Tab-separated table of C-alpha atoms and ligand atoms in Angstrom:
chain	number	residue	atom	x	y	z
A	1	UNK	CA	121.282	95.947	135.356
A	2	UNK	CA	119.595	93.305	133.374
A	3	UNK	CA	119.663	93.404	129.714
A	4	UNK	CA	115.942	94.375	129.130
A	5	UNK	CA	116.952	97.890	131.215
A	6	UNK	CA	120.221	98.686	129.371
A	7	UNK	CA	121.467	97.181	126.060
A	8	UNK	CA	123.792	97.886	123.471
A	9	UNK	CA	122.578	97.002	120.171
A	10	UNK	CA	125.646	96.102	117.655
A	11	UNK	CA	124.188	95.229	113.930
A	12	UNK	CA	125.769	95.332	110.771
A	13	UNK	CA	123.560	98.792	109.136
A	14	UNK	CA	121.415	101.537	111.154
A	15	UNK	CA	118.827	102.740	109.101
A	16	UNK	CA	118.121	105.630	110.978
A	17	UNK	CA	115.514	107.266	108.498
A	18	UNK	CA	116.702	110.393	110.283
A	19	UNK	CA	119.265	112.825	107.953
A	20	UNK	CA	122.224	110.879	108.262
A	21	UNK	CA	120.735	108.175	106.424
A	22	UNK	CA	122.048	104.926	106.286
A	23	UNK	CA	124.907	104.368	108.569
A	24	UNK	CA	127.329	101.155	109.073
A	25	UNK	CA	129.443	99.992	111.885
A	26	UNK	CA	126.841	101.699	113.947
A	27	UNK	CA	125.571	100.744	117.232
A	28	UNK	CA	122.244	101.975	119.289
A	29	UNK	CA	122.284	102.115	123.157
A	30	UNK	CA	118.759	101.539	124.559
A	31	UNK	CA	118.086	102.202	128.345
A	32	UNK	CA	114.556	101.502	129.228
A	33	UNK	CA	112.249	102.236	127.121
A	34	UNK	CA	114.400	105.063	125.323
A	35	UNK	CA	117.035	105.191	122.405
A	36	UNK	CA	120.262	106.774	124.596
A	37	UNK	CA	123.091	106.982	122.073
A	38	UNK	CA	123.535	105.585	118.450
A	39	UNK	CA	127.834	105.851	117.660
A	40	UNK	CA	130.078	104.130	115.560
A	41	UNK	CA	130.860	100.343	117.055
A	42	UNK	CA	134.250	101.141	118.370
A	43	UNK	CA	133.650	103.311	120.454
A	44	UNK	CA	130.725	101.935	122.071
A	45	UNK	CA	132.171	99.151	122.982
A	46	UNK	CA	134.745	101.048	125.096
A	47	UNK	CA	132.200	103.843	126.573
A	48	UNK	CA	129.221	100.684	127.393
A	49	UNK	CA	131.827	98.042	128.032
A	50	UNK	CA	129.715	97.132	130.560
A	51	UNK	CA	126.331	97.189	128.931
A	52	UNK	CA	124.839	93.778	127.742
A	53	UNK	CA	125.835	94.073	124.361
A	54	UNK	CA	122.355	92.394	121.465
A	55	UNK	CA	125.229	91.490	118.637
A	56	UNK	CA	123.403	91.084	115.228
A	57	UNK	CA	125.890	90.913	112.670
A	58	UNK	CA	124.992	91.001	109.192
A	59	UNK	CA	121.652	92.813	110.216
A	60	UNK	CA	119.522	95.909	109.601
A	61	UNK	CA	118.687	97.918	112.059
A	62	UNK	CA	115.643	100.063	111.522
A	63	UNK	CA	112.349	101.767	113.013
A	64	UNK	CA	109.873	99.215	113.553
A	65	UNK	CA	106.557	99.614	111.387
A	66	UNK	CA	103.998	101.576	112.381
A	67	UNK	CA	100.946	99.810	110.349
A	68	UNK	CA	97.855	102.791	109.840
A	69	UNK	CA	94.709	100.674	109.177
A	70	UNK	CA	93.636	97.942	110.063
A	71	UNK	CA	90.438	95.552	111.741
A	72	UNK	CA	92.815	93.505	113.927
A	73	UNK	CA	90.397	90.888	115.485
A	74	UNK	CA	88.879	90.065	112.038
A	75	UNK	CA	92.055	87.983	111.868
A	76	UNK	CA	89.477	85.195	112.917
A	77	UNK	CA	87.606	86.394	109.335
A	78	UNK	CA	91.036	85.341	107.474
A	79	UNK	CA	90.318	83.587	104.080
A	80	UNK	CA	86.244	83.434	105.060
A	81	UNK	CA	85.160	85.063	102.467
A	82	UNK	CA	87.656	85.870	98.783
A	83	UNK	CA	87.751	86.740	95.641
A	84	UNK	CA	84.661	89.080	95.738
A	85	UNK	CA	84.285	93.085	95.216
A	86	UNK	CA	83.631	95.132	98.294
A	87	UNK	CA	79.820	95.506	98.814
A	88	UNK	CA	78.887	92.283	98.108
A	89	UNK	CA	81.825	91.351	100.196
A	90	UNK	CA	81.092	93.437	103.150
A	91	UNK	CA	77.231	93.155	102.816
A	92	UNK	CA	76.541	89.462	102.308
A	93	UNK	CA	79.386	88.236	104.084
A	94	UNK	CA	81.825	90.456	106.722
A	95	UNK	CA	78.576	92.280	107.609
A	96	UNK	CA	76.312	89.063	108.445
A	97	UNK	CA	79.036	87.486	109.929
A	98	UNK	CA	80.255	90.172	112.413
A	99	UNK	CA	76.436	89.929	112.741
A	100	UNK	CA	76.259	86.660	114.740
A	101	UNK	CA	79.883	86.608	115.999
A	102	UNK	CA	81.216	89.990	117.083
A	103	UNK	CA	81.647	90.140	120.807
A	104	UNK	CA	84.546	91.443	123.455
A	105	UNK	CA	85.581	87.655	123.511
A	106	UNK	CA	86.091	87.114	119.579
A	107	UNK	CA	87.895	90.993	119.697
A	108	UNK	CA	90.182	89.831	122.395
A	109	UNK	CA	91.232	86.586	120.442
A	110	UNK	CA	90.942	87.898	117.181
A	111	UNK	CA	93.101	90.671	118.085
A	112	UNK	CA	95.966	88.593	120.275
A	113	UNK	CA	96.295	86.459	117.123
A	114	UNK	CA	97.050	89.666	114.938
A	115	UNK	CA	99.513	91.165	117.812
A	116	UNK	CA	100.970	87.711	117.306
A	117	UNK	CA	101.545	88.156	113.287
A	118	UNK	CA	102.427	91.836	113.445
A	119	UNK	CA	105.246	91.717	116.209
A	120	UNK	CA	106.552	88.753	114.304
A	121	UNK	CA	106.730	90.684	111.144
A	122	UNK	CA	108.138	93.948	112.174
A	123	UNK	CA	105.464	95.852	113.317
A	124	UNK	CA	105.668	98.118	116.870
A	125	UNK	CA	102.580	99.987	116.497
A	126	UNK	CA	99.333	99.514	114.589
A	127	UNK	CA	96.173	101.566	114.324
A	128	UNK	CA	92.744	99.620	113.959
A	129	UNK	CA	88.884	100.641	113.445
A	130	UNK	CA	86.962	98.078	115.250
A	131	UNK	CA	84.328	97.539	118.001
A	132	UNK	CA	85.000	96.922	121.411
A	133	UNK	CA	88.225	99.128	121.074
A	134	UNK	CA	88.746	98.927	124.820
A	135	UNK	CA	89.496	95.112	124.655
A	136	UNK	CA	91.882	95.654	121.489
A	137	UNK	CA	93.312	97.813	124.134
A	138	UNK	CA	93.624	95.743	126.808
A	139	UNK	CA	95.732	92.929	124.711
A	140	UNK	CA	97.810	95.632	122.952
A	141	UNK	CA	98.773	96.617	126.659
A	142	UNK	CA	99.274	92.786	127.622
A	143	UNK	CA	100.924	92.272	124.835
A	144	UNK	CA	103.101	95.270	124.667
A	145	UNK	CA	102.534	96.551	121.384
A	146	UNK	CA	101.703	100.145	120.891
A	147	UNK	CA	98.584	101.213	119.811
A	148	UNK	CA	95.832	103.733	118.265
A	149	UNK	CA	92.062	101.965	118.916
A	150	UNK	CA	89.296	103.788	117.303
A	151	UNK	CA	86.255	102.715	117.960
A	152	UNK	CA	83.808	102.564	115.504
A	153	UNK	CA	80.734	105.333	114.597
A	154	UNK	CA	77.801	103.883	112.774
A	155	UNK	CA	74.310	105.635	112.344
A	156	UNK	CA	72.875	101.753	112.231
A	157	UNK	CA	72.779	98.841	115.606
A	158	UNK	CA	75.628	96.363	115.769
A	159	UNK	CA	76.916	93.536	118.541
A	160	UNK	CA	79.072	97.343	120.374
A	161	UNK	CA	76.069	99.577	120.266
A	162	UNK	CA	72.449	100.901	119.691
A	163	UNK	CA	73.509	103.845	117.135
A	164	UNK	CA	75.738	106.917	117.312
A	165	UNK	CA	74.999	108.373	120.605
A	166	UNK	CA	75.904	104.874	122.238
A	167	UNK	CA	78.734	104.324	120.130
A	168	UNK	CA	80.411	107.898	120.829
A	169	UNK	CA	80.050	107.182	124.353
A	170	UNK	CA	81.533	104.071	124.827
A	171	UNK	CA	84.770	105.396	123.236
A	172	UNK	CA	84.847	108.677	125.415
A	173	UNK	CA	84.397	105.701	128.136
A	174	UNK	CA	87.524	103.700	126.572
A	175	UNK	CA	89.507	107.095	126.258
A	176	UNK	CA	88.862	107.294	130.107
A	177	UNK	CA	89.960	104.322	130.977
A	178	UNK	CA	93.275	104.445	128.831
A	179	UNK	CA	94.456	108.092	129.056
A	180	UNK	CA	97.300	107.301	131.184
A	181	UNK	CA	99.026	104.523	129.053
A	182	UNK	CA	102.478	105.048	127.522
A	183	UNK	CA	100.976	102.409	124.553
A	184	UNK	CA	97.506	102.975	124.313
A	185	UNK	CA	95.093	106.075	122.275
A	186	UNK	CA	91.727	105.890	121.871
A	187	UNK	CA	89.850	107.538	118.824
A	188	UNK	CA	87.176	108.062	117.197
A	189	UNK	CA	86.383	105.500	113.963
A	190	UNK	CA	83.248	106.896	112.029
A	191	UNK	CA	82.980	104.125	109.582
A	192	UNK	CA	82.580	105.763	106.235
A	193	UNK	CA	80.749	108.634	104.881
A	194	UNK	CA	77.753	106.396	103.425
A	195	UNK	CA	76.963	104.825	106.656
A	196	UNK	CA	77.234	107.940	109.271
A	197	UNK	CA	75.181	111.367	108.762
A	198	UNK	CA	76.553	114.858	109.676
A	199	UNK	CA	74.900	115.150	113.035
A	200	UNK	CA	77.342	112.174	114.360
A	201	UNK	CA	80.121	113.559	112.221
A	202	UNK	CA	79.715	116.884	113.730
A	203	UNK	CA	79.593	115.583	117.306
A	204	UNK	CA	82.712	113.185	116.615
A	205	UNK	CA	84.760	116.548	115.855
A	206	UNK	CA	83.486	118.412	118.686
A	207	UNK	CA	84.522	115.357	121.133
A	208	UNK	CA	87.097	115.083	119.254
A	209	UNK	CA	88.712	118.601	119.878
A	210	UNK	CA	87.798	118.990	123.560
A	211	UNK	CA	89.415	115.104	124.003
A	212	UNK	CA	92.457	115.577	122.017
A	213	UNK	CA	91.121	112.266	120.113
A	214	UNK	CA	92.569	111.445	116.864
A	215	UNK	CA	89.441	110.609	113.955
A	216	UNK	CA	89.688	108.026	111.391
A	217	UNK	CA	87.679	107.231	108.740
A	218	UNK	CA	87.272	105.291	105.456
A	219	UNK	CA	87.085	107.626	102.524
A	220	UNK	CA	86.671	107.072	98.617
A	221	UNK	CA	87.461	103.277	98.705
A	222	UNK	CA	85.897	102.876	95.460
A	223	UNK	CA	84.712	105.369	92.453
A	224	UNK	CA	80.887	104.022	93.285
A	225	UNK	CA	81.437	105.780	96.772
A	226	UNK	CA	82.062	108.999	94.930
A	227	UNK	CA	79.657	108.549	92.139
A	228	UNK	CA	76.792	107.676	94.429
A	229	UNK	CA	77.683	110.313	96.901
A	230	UNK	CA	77.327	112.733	94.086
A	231	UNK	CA	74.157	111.461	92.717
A	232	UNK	CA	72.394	111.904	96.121
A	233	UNK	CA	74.108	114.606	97.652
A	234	UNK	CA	75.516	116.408	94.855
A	235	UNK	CA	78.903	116.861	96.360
A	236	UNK	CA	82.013	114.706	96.488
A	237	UNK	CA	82.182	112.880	100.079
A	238	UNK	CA	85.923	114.852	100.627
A	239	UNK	CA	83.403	117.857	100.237
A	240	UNK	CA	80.956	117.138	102.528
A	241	UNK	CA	83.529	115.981	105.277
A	242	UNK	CA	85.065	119.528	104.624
A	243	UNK	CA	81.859	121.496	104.941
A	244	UNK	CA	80.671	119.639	108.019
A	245	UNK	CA	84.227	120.715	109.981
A	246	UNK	CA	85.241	116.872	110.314
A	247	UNK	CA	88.534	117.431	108.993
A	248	UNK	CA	92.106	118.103	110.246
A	249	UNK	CA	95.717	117.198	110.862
A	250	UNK	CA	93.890	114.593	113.656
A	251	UNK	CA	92.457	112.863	110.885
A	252	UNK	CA	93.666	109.686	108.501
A	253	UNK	CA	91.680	109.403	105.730
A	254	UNK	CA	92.217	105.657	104.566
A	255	UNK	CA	92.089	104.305	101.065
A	256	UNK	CA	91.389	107.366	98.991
A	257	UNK	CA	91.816	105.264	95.457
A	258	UNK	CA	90.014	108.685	94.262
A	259	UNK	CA	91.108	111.725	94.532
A	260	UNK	CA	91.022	114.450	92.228
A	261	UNK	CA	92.213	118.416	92.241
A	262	UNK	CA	89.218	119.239	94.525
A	263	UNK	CA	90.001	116.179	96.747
A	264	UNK	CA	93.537	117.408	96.913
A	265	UNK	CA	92.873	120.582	97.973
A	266	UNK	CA	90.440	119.504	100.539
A	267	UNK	CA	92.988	117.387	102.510
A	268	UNK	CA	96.184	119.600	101.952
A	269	UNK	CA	93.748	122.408	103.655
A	270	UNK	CA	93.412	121.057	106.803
A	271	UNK	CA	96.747	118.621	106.594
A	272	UNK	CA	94.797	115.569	106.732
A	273	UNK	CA	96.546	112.470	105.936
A	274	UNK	CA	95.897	109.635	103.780
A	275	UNK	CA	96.750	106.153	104.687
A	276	UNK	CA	97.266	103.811	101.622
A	277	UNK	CA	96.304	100.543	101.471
A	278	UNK	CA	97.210	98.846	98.394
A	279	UNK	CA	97.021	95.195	98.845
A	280	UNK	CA	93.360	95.224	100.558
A	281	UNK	CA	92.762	97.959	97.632
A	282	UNK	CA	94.109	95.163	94.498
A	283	UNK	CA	91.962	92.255	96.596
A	284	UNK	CA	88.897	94.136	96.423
A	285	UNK	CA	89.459	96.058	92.869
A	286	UNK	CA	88.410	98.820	95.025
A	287	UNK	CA	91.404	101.153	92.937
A	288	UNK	CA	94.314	102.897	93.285
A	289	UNK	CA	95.326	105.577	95.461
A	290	UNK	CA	97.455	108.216	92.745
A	291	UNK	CA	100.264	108.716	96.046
A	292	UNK	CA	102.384	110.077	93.883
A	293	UNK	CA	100.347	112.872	93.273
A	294	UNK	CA	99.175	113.512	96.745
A	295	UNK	CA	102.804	113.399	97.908
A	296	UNK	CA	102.938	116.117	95.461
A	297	UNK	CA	100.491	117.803	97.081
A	298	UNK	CA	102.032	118.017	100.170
A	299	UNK	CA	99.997	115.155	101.930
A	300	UNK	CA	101.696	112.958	103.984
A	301	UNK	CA	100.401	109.604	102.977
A	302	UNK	CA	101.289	106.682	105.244
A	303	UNK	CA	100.626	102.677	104.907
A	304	UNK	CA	98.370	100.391	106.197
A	305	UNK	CA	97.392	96.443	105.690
A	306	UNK	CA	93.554	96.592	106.604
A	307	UNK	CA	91.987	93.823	107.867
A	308	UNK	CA	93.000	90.419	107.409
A	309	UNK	CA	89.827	89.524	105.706
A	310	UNK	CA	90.790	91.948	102.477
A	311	UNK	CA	94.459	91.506	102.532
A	312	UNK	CA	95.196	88.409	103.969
A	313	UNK	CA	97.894	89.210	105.927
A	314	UNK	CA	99.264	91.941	108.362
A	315	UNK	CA	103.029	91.787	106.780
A	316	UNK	CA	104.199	96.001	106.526
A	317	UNK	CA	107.542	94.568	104.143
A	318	UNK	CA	104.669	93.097	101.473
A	319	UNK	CA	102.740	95.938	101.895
A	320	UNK	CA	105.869	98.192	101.471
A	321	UNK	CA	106.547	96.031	98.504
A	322	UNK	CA	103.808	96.086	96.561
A	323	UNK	CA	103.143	99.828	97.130
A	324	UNK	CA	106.469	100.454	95.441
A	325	UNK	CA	105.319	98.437	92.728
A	326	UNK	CA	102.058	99.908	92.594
A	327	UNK	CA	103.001	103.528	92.393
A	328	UNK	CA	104.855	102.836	89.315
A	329	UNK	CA	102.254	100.897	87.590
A	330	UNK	CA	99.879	103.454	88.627
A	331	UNK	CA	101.837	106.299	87.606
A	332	UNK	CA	103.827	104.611	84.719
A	333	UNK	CA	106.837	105.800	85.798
A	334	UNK	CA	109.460	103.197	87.415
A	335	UNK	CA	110.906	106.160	89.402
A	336	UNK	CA	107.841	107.286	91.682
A	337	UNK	CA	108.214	105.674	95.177
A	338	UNK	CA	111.673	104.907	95.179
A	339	UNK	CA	112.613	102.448	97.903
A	340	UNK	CA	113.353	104.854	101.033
A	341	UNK	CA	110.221	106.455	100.222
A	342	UNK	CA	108.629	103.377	100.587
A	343	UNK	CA	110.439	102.203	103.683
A	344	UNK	CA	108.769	106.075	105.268
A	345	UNK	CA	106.122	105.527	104.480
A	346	UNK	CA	105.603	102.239	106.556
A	347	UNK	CA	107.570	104.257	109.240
A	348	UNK	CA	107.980	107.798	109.622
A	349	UNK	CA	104.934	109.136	107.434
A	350	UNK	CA	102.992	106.338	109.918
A	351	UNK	CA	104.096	108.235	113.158
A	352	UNK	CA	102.856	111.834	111.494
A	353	UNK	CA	99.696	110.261	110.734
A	354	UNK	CA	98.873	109.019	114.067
A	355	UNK	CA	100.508	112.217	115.287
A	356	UNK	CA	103.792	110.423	117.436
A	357	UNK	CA	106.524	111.516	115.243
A	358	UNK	CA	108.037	113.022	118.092
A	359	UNK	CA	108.556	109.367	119.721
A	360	UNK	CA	108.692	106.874	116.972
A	361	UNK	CA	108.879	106.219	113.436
A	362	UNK	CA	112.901	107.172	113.138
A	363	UNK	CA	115.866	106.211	115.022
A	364	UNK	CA	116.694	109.097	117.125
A	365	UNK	CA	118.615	109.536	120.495
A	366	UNK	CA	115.733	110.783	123.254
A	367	UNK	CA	112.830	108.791	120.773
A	368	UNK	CA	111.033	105.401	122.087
A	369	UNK	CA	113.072	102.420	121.225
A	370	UNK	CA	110.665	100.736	118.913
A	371	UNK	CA	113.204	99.283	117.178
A	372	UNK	CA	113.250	95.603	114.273
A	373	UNK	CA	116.263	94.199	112.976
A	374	UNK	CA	116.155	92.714	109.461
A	375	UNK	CA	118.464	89.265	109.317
A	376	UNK	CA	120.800	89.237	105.710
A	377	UNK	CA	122.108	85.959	106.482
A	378	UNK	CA	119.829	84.978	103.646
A	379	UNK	CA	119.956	83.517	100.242
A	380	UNK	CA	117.007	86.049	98.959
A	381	UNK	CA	119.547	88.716	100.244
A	382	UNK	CA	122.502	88.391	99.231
A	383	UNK	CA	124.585	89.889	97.381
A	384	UNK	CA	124.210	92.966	98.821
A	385	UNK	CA	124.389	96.509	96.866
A	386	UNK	CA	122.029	98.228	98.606
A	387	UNK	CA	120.105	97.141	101.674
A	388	UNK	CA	117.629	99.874	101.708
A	389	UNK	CA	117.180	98.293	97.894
A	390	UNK	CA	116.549	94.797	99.484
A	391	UNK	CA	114.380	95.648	102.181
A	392	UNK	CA	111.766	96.706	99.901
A	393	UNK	CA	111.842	94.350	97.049
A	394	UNK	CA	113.917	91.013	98.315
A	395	UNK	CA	113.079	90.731	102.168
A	396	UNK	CA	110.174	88.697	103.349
A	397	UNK	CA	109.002	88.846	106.918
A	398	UNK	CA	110.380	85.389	108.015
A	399	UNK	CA	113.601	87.668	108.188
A	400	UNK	CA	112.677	89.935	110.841
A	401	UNK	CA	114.656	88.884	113.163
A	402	UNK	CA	114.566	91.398	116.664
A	403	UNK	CA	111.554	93.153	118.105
A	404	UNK	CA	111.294	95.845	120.800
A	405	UNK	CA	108.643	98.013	121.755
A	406	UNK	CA	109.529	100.774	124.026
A	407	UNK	CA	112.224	99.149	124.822
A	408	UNK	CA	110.907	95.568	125.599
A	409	UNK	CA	112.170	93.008	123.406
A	410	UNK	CA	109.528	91.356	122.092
A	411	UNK	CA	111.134	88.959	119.335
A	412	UNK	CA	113.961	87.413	119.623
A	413	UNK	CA	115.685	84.752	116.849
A	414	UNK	CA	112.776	85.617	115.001
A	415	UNK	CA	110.382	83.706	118.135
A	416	UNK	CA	107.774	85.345	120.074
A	417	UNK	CA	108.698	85.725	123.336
A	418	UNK	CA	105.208	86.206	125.475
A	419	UNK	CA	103.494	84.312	123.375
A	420	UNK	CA	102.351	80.560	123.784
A	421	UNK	CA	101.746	80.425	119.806
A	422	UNK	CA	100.661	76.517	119.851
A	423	UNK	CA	97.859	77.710	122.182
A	424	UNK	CA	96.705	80.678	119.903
A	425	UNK	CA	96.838	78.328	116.923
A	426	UNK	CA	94.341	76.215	118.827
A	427	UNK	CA	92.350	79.405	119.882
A	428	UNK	CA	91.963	80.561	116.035
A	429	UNK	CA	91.037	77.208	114.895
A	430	UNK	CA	88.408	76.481	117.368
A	431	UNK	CA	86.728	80.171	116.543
A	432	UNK	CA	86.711	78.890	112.626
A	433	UNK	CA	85.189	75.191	113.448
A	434	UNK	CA	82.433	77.564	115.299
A	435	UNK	CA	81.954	80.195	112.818
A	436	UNK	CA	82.327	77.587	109.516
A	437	UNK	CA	79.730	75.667	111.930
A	438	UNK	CA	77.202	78.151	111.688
A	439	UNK	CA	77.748	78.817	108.071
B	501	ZN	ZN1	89.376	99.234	106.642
């Protein structure tokens, strides 16, 4: 067999994320697309003598990253527009822009370019709110990454569609055309409260449910969101999702920098899940999302970069990083998110969200092998105490060193394997000469 169907995978630490925690001299059989065995290194090498044997030594092996939010084509929006707060960002200058440029050609591109930076930084599987969510699909599948689309719900026009009706429609359409892929889910991305009314709300759940479509949606991103809501409405937007039957474990509620006792018992309710995004939340001052309580809650909360143009980057170990930091600056206590909880929360908490923990987001014989392996042949890591410790506050991404998705390796020596990178460069650059063109 050749060593993309069978391999025996012999690193220094399995990080299993599973119960028995962090084990070393461990080695993890893949055949196919599926973990087979994980045993101490001995004794693999005797029972697979024959397997092609992937020897990292001095490596971490680990569940790759399962990234909850993001806008993956506005990659090609990366470093447009900084240093501004979010409505007058969004409004006078994502908005505008996605205006004049959005198409399926700019999503394909845009999208292959963030594929590009997430493989190479750890991450298997990504979940992204954008338009055109069948062409984010179709380079996720080329590309082999795995994927949650959601297309996007909007009561106004935009380059995808004429309103809600349209919008809803093309996704059920995308769904179609994608319910057979081992990689691919479609869902349903109504934007934000303040720009989609309950009658599109309450026919996104009802698809929804007879589709067995996963919904996300952008919620409390900033306290104006909630103060406005209340001023017009009278209720808190977590409220009026509630009442209008939106909610439920389907549903990732992203940002959520407010969120009070009310809030709290909204989501734990209906087990919704709240994906964090702190470095897109800093960039913006948009807030901060109290995880510590809502893990206290009971509400899984998982991680997410969001787009490139708020972040700038789609690295899961930064993000990982500075939401360790965060949560004890937030919480001014240096104990809340210790390190593991950080690492599952960019894994594990990830798969629960998008509802997959039964195939990824551990290390687990019968799971999908979407598997990264961390390099410690590195000054910035060494010496070593604790390599759960360095993964979240002393690894960068340039050490990521192996990549499979279901199986497939997809990095290898920290290079890109189906990827002609000097061409995408070129790709990206001319779509910035066009759109700094037009500016
Ligand atoms: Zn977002």
């Amino acid at each position: 067999m050749s060593g993309e169907q069978i391999s025996l995978i012999t690193p220094k630490w399995v990080l299993t994320l599973e119960s028995d925690g962090l084990l070393e001299g461990h080695s993890l059989l893949i055949e196919q697309n599926i973990i087979k065995d994980i045993l101490p290194t001995p004794d693999a090498r005797q029972k697979y003598s024959s397997v092609h044997e992937v020897e990292l030594p001095n490596q971490l092996l680990m569940p790759g990253f399962v990234n909850c939010h993001g806008h993956a084509a506005m990659n090609l929006f990366k470093g447009l527009a900084d240093d501004l707060p979010l409505m007058t960002w969004l409004e006078e200058h994502i908005w505008p822009a996605e205006g004049q440029w959005v198409s399926e050609e700019f999503v394909r591109d845009g999208t292959k370019l963030a594929i590009a930076e997430m493989l190479r930084s750890g991450t298997t599987c990504f979940s992204d709110m954008y338009f055109f969510p069948e062409q984010a699909a179709e380079m996720a599948a080329e590309y082999g990454i795995r994927a949650t689309l959601f297309g996007p719900v909007m009561d106004f026009p935009t380059p995808y569609g004429s309103g809600p009706d349209e919008y809803i429609e093309k996704i059920i359409k995308a769904h179609d055309q994608f319910k057979h892929h081992s990689l691919i889910d479609i869902g349903f991305g109504p934007h934000a409260p303040y720009t989609v009314s309950d009658a599109p709300l309450k026919q996104v759940r009802a698809m929804a449910d007879q589709l067995s479509m996963p919904i996300q949606i952008h919620l409390h991103e900033t306290e104006f969101e909630v103060l406005d809501a209340i001023e017009k409405t009278g209720k808190r937007p977590s409220e009026r999702l509630g009442e209008v039957g939106l909610l439920g474990d389907d549903v990732q509620l992203v940002h959520v920098t407010q969120a009070n006792e009310i809030d709290m018992a909204i989501f734990k309710e209906h087990n919704a899940h709240v994906i964090h995004c702190p470095e897109s939340n800093l960039k913006l001052a948009s807030g901060f999302c109290p995880i510590e309580e809502l893990q206290k809650a009971g509400i899984n909360v998982a991680l997410g970069t969001d787009g490139s143009a708020s972040n700038n980057d789609l690295d899961m170990l930064s993000e990982m990083h500075t939401a360790a930091l965060l949560a004890k600056a937030v919480s001014k206590n240096a104990s809340a998110l210790p390190a593991l909880e950080a690492v599952k929360m960019a894994t594990i908490n990830g798969a629960k969200a998008l509802g997959k923990e039964n195939e990824i987001g551990s290390l687990k014989v019968g799971k999908q092998a979407d598997i990264i392996s961390i390099d410690f042949n590195d000054v910035s890591c060494t010496p070593v105490y604790d390599p759960v410790s360095h993964l979240v506050y002393s690894c960068s991404r340039s050490q990521v060193d192996h990549v499979w998705v279901a199986g497939k390796l997809q990095v290898q020596n920290k290079q890109l394997r189906h990827f002609n990178v000097q061409q995408l460069l070129e790709l990206a650059q001319d779509w910035a000469n066009k759109i700094q063109a037009s500016n």
